[in-house]
CSV table of C-alpha atoms in Angstrom, one decimal:
chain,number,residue,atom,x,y,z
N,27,UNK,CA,111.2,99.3,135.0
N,28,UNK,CA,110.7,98.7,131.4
N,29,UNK,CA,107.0,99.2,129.8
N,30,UNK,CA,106.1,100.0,126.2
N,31,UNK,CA,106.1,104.1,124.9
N,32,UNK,CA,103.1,106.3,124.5
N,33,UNK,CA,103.0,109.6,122.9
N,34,UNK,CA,103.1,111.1,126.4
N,35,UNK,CA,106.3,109.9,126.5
N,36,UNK,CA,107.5,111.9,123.4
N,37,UNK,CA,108.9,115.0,125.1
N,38,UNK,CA,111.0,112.4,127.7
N,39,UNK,CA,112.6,110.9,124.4
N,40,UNK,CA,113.3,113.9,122.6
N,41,UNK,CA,115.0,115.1,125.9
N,42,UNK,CA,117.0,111.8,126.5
N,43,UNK,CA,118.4,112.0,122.4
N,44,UNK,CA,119.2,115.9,123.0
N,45,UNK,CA,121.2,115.2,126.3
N,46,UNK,CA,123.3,112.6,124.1
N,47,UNK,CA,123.8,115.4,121.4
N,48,UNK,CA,126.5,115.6,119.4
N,49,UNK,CA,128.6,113.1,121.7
N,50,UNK,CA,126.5,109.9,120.4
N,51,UNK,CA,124.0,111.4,117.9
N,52,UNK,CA,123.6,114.1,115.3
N,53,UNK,CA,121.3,117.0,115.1
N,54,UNK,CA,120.0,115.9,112.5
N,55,UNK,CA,118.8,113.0,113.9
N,56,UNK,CA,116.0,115.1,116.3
N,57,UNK,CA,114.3,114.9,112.5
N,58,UNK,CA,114.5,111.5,112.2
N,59,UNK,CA,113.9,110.3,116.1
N,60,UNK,CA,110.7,112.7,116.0
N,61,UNK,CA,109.5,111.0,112.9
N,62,UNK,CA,110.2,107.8,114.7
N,63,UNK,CA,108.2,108.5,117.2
N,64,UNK,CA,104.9,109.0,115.4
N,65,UNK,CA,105.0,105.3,114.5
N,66,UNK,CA,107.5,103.0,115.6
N,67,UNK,CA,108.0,99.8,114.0
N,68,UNK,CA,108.1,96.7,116.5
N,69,UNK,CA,107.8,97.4,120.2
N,70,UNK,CA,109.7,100.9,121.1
N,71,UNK,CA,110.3,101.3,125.1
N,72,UNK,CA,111.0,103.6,127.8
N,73,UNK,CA,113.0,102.9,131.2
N,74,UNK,CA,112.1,104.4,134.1
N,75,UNK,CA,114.2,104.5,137.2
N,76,UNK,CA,113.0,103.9,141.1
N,77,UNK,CA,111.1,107.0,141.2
N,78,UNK,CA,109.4,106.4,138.0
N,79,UNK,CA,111.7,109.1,136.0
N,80,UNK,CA,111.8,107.9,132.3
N,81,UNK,CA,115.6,107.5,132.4
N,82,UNK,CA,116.1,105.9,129.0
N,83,UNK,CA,114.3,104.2,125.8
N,84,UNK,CA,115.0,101.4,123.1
N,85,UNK,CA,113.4,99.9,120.8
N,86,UNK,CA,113.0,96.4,118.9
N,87,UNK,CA,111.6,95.5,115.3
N,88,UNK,CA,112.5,92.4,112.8
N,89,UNK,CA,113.2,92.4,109.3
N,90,UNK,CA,114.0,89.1,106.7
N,91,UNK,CA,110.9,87.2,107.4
N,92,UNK,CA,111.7,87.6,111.3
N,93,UNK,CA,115.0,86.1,110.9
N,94,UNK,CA,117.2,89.0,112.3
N,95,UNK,CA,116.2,91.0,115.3
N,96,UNK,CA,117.1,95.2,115.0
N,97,UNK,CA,118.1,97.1,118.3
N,98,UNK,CA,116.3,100.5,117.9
N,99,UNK,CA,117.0,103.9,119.0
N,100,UNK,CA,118.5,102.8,122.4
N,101,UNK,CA,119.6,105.6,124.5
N,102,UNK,CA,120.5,106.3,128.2
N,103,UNK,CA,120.2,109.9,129.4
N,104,UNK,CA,123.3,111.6,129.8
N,105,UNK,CA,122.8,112.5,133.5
N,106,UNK,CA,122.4,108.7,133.8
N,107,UNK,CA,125.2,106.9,132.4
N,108,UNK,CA,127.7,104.6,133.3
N,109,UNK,CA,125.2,103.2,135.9
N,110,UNK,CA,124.3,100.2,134.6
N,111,UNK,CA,121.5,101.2,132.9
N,112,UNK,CA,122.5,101.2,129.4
N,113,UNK,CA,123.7,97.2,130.0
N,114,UNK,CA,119.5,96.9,131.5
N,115,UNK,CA,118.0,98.4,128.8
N,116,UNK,CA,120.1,96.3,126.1
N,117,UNK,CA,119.4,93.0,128.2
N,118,UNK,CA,115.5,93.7,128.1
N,119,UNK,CA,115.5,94.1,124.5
N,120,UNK,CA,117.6,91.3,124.3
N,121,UNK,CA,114.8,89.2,126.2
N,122,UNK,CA,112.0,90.7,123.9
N,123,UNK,CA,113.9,89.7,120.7
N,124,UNK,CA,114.5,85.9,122.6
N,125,UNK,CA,110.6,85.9,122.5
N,126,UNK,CA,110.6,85.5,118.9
N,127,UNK,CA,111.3,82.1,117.9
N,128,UNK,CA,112.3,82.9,114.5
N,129,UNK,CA,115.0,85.5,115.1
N,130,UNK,CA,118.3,83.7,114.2
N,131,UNK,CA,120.6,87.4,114.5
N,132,UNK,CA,120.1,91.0,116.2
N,133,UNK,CA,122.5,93.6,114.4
N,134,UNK,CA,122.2,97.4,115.3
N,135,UNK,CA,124.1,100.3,114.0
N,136,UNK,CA,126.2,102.4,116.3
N,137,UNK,CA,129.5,105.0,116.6
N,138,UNK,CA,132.9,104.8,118.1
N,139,UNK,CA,131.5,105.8,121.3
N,140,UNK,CA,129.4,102.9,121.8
N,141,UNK,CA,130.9,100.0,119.8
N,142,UNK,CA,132.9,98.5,123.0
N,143,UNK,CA,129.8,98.8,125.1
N,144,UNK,CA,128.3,96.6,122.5
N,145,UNK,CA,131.4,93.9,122.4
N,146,UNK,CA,131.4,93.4,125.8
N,147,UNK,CA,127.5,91.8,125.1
N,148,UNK,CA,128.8,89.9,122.6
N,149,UNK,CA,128.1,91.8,119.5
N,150,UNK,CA,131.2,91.8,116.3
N,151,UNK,CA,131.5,94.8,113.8
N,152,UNK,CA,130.3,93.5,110.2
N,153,UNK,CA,131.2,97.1,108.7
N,154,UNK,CA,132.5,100.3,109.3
N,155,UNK,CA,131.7,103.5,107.6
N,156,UNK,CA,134.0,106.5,108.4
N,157,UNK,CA,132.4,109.7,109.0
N,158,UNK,CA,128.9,108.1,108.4
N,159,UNK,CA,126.8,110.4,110.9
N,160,UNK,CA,128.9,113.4,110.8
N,161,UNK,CA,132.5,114.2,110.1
N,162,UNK,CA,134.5,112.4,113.2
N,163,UNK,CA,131.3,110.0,113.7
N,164,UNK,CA,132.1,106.6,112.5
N,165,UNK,CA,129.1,104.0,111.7
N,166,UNK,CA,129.9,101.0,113.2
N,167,UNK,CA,127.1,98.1,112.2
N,168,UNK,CA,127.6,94.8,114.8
N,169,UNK,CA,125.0,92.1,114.6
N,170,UNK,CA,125.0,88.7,117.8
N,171,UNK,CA,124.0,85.5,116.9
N,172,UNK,CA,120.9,84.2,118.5
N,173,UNK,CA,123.0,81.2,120.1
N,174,UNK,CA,123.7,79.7,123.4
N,175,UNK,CA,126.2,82.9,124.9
N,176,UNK,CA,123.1,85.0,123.7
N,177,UNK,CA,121.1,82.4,125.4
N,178,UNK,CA,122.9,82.8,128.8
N,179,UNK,CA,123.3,86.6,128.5
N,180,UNK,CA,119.5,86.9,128.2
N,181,UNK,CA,119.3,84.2,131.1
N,182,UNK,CA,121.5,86.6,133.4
N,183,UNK,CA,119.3,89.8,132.8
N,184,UNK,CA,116.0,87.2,133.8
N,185,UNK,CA,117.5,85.7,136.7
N,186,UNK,CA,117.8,89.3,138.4
């Protein structure tokens, strides 16, 4: 189940993005999650599994007048992936950002070890930035238009 993040949900987070570190992210980027945390633009999430375990979390915001939707933050515990949960919690975000007439693009910024998750939901690379994160960590930015295979990926996740 999907349902917006609270500040009691903070230590869950920080726990998801360390169980992911340095495979997908940075230690750096504990700084910069924590800090996203306190105030997160647009609607932030967690996922929680059958037992009510907060499994995951992903966010959503807008930028350019509303015009492009942003993926946020998304992350899948460790313990957890390759379960179908990361393609869940992309899907819902997906249905969010659908909810917002004026979003025309969603882009998001990821690393090697995500980009072909992301192709297989339709997303393109727009850039590429060796060694962006860290040395060996490649920045990958991908953006999906807001058309009709978006339409009927987003109708898939709702239909389940």
């Amino acid at each position: 189940m999907l349902r917006k993040y609270s500040n009691a949900d903070r230590s869950f987070c920080i726990n998801i993005l360390e169980s992911n570190t340095p495979r997908y992210f940075t230690y750096q980027d504990r700084e910069d999650f924590c800090a996203f945390l306190e105030a997160p633009p647009g609607i932030y999430n967690v996922l929680e599994d059958d037992e009510d375990a907060i499994i995951g979390c992903g966010g959503i915001s807008t930028r350019k007048q509303g015009q492009e939707g942003i993926l946020t933050w998304g992350m899948i515990h460790a313990t957890r992936q390759r379960q179908g949960w990361g393609r869940y919690l992309t899907l819902a975000r997906f249905s969010q950002l659908s909810e917002i007439s004026s979003v025309k693009t969603i882009t998001l910024n990821t690393s090697q070890e995500t980009v072909g998750f992301y192709e297989k939901l339709g997303f393109h690379t727009t850039a590429f930035t060796p060694d962006y994160y860290s040395i060996g960590l490649h920045r990958y930015d991908m953006e999906i238009d807001v058309n009709e295979q978006f339409r009927q990926i987003v109708g898939e996740r709702d239909s389940q």
